[in-house]
Tab-separated table of C-alpha atoms in Angstrom:
chain	number	residue	atom	x	y	z
L	1	MET	CA	14.244	0.537	-4.606
L	2	LEU	CA	11.032	-1.336	-3.933
L	3	LEU	CA	12.454	-4.697	-5.313
L	4	LYS	CA	15.392	-4.374	-2.969
L	5	LYS	CA	13.403	-3.650	0.071
L	6	GLY	CA	11.373	-6.650	-0.730
L	7	VAL	CA	14.281	-8.600	-1.062
L	8	ILE	CA	15.946	-7.634	2.022
L	9	LEU	CA	12.368	-8.414	3.873
L	10	THR	CA	12.295	-11.751	2.307
L	11	ILE	CA	15.857	-12.574	3.478
L	12	ALA	CA	14.934	-10.935	7.023
L	13	ALA	CA	11.814	-13.298	7.314
L	14	ALA	CA	13.592	-16.531	5.857
L	15	SER	CA	16.486	-15.919	8.654
L	16	ILE	CA	13.771	-15.529	11.162
L	17	PHE	CA	12.222	-18.645	10.284
L	18	ALA	CA	15.272	-20.817	9.771
L	19	PHE	CA	15.556	-21.141	13.501
L	20	GLN	CA	12.188	-22.566	14.019
L	21	ALA	CA	11.873	-26.341	14.494
L	22	LYS	CA	8.888	-28.111	13.216
L	23	GLU	CA	6.292	-27.804	15.910
L	24	ALA	CA	4.931	-30.928	17.148
L	25	SER	CA	1.041	-30.385	17.481
L	26	ALA	CA	-1.156	-32.990	18.992
L	27	ASN	CA	-1.141	-36.419	17.527
L	28	SER	CA	1.632	-35.403	14.872
L	29	ILE	CA	3.137	-38.201	13.315
L	30	HIS	CA	6.725	-38.922	11.780
L	31	THR	CA	7.654	-41.559	9.422
L	32	VAL	CA	10.934	-42.991	10.101
L	33	LYS	CA	13.635	-42.149	7.196
L	34	GLU	CA	16.730	-43.848	6.415
L	35	GLY	CA	19.176	-42.658	8.522
L	36	ASP	CA	16.962	-41.096	11.152
L	37	THR	CA	17.582	-41.734	15.101
L	38	LEU	CA	15.350	-41.071	17.823
L	39	TRP	CA	17.719	-38.256	18.912
L	40	ASN	CA	17.361	-36.787	15.562
L	41	ILE	CA	13.600	-36.948	15.605
L	42	GLY	CA	13.723	-35.288	19.264
L	43	LYS	CA	15.846	-32.489	18.027
L	44	GLU	CA	13.972	-31.834	14.565
L	45	TYR	CA	10.690	-31.474	16.554
L	46	GLY	CA	11.981	-30.181	19.871
L	47	VAL	CA	10.667	-33.071	21.652
L	48	SER	CA	12.124	-35.447	24.513
L	49	VAL	CA	13.486	-38.495	23.229
L	50	VAL	CA	12.323	-40.020	26.639
L	51	ASP	CA	8.824	-38.814	25.946
L	52	LEU	CA	8.979	-40.142	22.329
L	53	LYS	CA	9.541	-43.579	23.603
L	54	ASN	CA	7.115	-43.341	26.355
L	55	VAL	CA	4.330	-41.937	23.864
L	56	ASN	CA	4.939	-44.912	21.589
L	57	GLN	CA	5.915	-47.577	24.111
L	58	LEU	CA	9.414	-48.044	22.750
L	59	GLU	CA	11.391	-50.402	24.621
L	60	SER	CA	14.497	-50.027	22.481
L	61	THR	CA	16.064	-47.155	20.302
L	62	ILE	CA	16.462	-49.336	17.513
L	63	ILE	CA	13.727	-48.023	15.040
L	64	TYR	CA	13.216	-48.866	11.060
L	65	PRO	CA	12.419	-46.961	7.890
L	66	GLY	CA	8.656	-46.589	7.653
L	67	GLN	CA	7.866	-46.966	11.559
L	68	GLN	CA	5.464	-43.842	12.332
L	69	PHE	CA	5.819	-42.300	15.581
L	70	THR	CA	3.277	-40.344	17.548
L	71	LEU	CA	4.844	-36.923	18.257
L	72	PRO	CA	4.467	-36.274	22.202
L	73	SER	CA	3.547	-32.289	22.729
L	74	SER	CA	6.363	-29.950	23.412
L	75	ILE	CA	6.864	-26.192	24.451
L	76	SER	CA	5.297	-23.525	22.459
L	77	SER	CA	7.049	-21.369	19.745
L	78	GLU	CA	7.011	-18.661	21.412
L	79	GLU	CA	8.481	-20.213	24.618
L	80	ARG	CA	11.353	-22.087	22.668
L	81	GLN	CA	12.019	-18.111	21.461
L	82	LEU	CA	12.011	-16.752	24.928
L	83	LEU	CA	14.228	-19.770	26.045
L	84	ALA	CA	16.747	-19.377	23.111
L	85	GLN	CA	17.034	-15.558	23.917
L	86	LEU	CA	17.717	-16.664	27.638
L	87	VAL	CA	20.436	-19.039	26.620
L	88	HIS	CA	21.667	-16.011	24.556
L	89	ALA	CA	21.992	-13.785	27.366
L	90	GLU	CA	23.151	-16.189	29.852
L	91	ALA	CA	25.718	-17.847	28.004
L	92	LYS	CA	27.202	-15.874	25.571
L	93	GLY	CA	30.947	-16.802	25.165
L	94	GLU	CA	30.086	-20.191	26.710
L	95	PRO	CA	31.012	-23.442	24.970
L	96	TYR	CA	27.842	-24.880	23.135
L	97	ALA	CA	27.439	-27.738	25.797
L	98	GLY	CA	27.229	-24.786	28.329
L	99	LYS	CA	24.186	-23.364	26.177
L	100	VAL	CA	22.580	-26.618	26.110
L	101	ALA	CA	23.013	-26.922	29.739
L	102	VAL	CA	21.481	-23.735	30.757
L	103	ALA	CA	18.240	-24.342	28.426
L	104	THR	CA	18.220	-27.754	30.696
L	105	VAL	CA	18.353	-25.860	33.725
L	106	VAL	CA	14.892	-24.000	32.708
L	107	LEU	CA	13.468	-27.427	31.439
L	108	ASN	CA	14.683	-29.237	34.909
L	109	ARG	CA	12.584	-26.504	36.846
L	110	VAL	CA	9.477	-26.765	34.917
L	111	ASP	CA	9.329	-30.262	35.847
L	112	HIS	CA	10.679	-29.739	39.232
L	113	LYS	CA	7.934	-29.599	42.022
L	114	ASP	CA	9.642	-26.400	43.751
L	115	PHE	CA	9.183	-24.052	40.416
L	116	PRO	CA	6.783	-22.882	38.120
L	117	ASP	CA	5.079	-25.296	35.554
L	118	SER	CA	6.143	-23.337	32.122
L	119	VAL	CA	9.171	-22.035	30.477
L	120	LYS	CA	7.853	-18.380	30.588
L	121	GLU	CA	7.079	-18.615	34.369
L	122	VAL	CA	10.224	-20.025	35.083
L	123	ILE	CA	12.081	-17.415	33.335
L	124	TYR	CA	10.430	-14.422	34.825
L	125	GLN	CA	10.174	-15.866	38.278
L	126	LYS	CA	10.788	-13.362	40.634
L	127	ALA	CA	11.243	-14.552	44.334
L	128	ASN	CA	11.856	-12.403	47.593
L	129	GLY	CA	12.190	-9.499	45.407
L	130	HIS	CA	14.868	-11.130	42.793
L	131	TYR	CA	14.521	-12.145	39.609
L	132	ALA	CA	15.680	-15.971	39.017
L	133	PHE	CA	17.812	-14.890	35.927
L	134	THR	CA	19.639	-11.884	35.721
L	135	PRO	CA	18.800	-10.909	31.779
L	136	VAL	CA	15.257	-10.340	32.881
L	137	GLN	CA	16.299	-7.978	35.365
L	138	THR	CA	18.939	-5.970	33.216
L	139	GLY	CA	16.788	-6.521	29.716
L	140	THR	CA	19.267	-8.313	28.001
L	141	ILE	CA	16.512	-11.185	28.072
L	142	ASN	CA	15.248	-9.032	25.115
L	143	GLU	CA	18.264	-9.493	22.791
L	144	ARG	CA	17.830	-11.733	19.633
L	145	ALA	CA	18.880	-15.167	19.818
L	146	ASN	CA	21.360	-16.828	17.360
L	147	SER	CA	20.980	-20.186	15.462
L	148	GLU	CA	23.333	-21.900	18.021
L	149	ASP	CA	21.098	-20.691	20.722
L	150	TYR	CA	18.120	-22.291	19.171
L	151	GLU	CA	20.061	-25.539	18.394
L	152	ALA	CA	21.316	-25.658	22.006
L	153	VAL	CA	17.628	-25.320	22.963
L	154	ASP	CA	16.375	-28.184	20.467
L	155	GLU	CA	19.261	-30.410	21.880
L	156	ALA	CA	17.890	-29.560	25.447
L	157	LEU	CA	14.451	-30.705	24.829
L	158	ALA	CA	15.853	-33.703	23.056
L	159	PHE	CA	17.672	-34.417	26.108
L	160	ASN	CA	15.036	-33.375	28.721
L	161	GLY	CA	14.491	-36.280	31.214
L	162	GLN	CA	18.219	-37.658	30.966
L	163	GLY	CA	20.362	-35.380	32.484
L	164	LYS	CA	21.957	-35.132	36.236
L	165	GLY	CA	18.732	-33.007	37.098
L	166	SER	CA	20.791	-29.448	37.543
L	167	VAL	CA	18.083	-26.715	38.451
L	168	PHE	CA	20.850	-24.248	39.342
L	169	PHE	CA	23.655	-22.635	37.389
L	170	TYR	CA	26.320	-19.737	38.674
L	171	ASN	CA	29.496	-18.410	37.997
L	172	PRO	CA	31.442	-18.575	40.778
L	173	ASP	CA	34.073	-15.904	40.034
L	174	THR	CA	30.829	-13.245	39.910
L	175	SER	CA	28.517	-14.659	42.460
L	176	SER	CA	28.199	-13.484	45.844
L	177	SER	CA	25.473	-15.868	47.279
L	178	LYS	CA	26.795	-18.005	49.697
L	179	TRP	CA	23.800	-20.310	49.279
L	180	ILE	CA	24.268	-21.102	45.643
L	181	PHE	CA	27.802	-22.458	46.927
L	182	SER	CA	26.156	-25.139	49.042
L	183	ARG	CA	24.298	-26.502	46.231
L	184	GLN	CA	25.583	-30.139	44.820
L	185	THR	CA	27.608	-29.587	42.099
L	186	THR	CA	26.465	-31.631	38.905
L	187	LEU	CA	28.909	-30.427	36.403
L	188	THR	CA	30.791	-27.375	35.243
L	189	ILE	CA	31.282	-26.253	31.706
L	190	GLY	CA	33.080	-23.105	30.758
L	191	ASN	CA	32.436	-20.606	33.364
L	192	HIS	CA	29.370	-22.141	34.851
L	193	VAL	CA	28.818	-24.422	37.525
L	194	PHE	CA	25.579	-26.341	37.435
L	195	ALA	CA	24.052	-27.573	40.541
L	196	LYS	CA	20.838	-29.044	42.245
């Protein structure tokens, strides 16, 4: 009986860690392997391709095996988990691209002057008595994210700085805010309209 509990615990722990991207710490180095691309490196470490190019003063996206790149800083593993939980709560049943777009909205807000400066602060932001994200108010933010949610976060991190600048999203069938309809639409994916 003890063996079975140990096996179950090991499987549970392995499944939790399977969703973790390699964390890029200050001055981490990645040596390019055959088949690597900047996009794959960005997704592997959860770092922006734009930042990866800037930190390494790359003028091109062409890379070669053996090159060494300094990895830019990224969000913490705790913020990555929180962002994946928000993606899970906000974009259940939405296409994968919609999940990436939801994560991108949060990252865009972190970079925008009108919003807080961290993933956690953006997600838990409350203004004029209203939470920025409904799952924070309802508690569904606490549901466990799945592997696709984490993958969407890593893709959004790699894509950070290259999108259309969306800082809002809403479902036009359920939204009652006239203000949100006045925002410039950047794209529509599934049931969500993204805007800035």
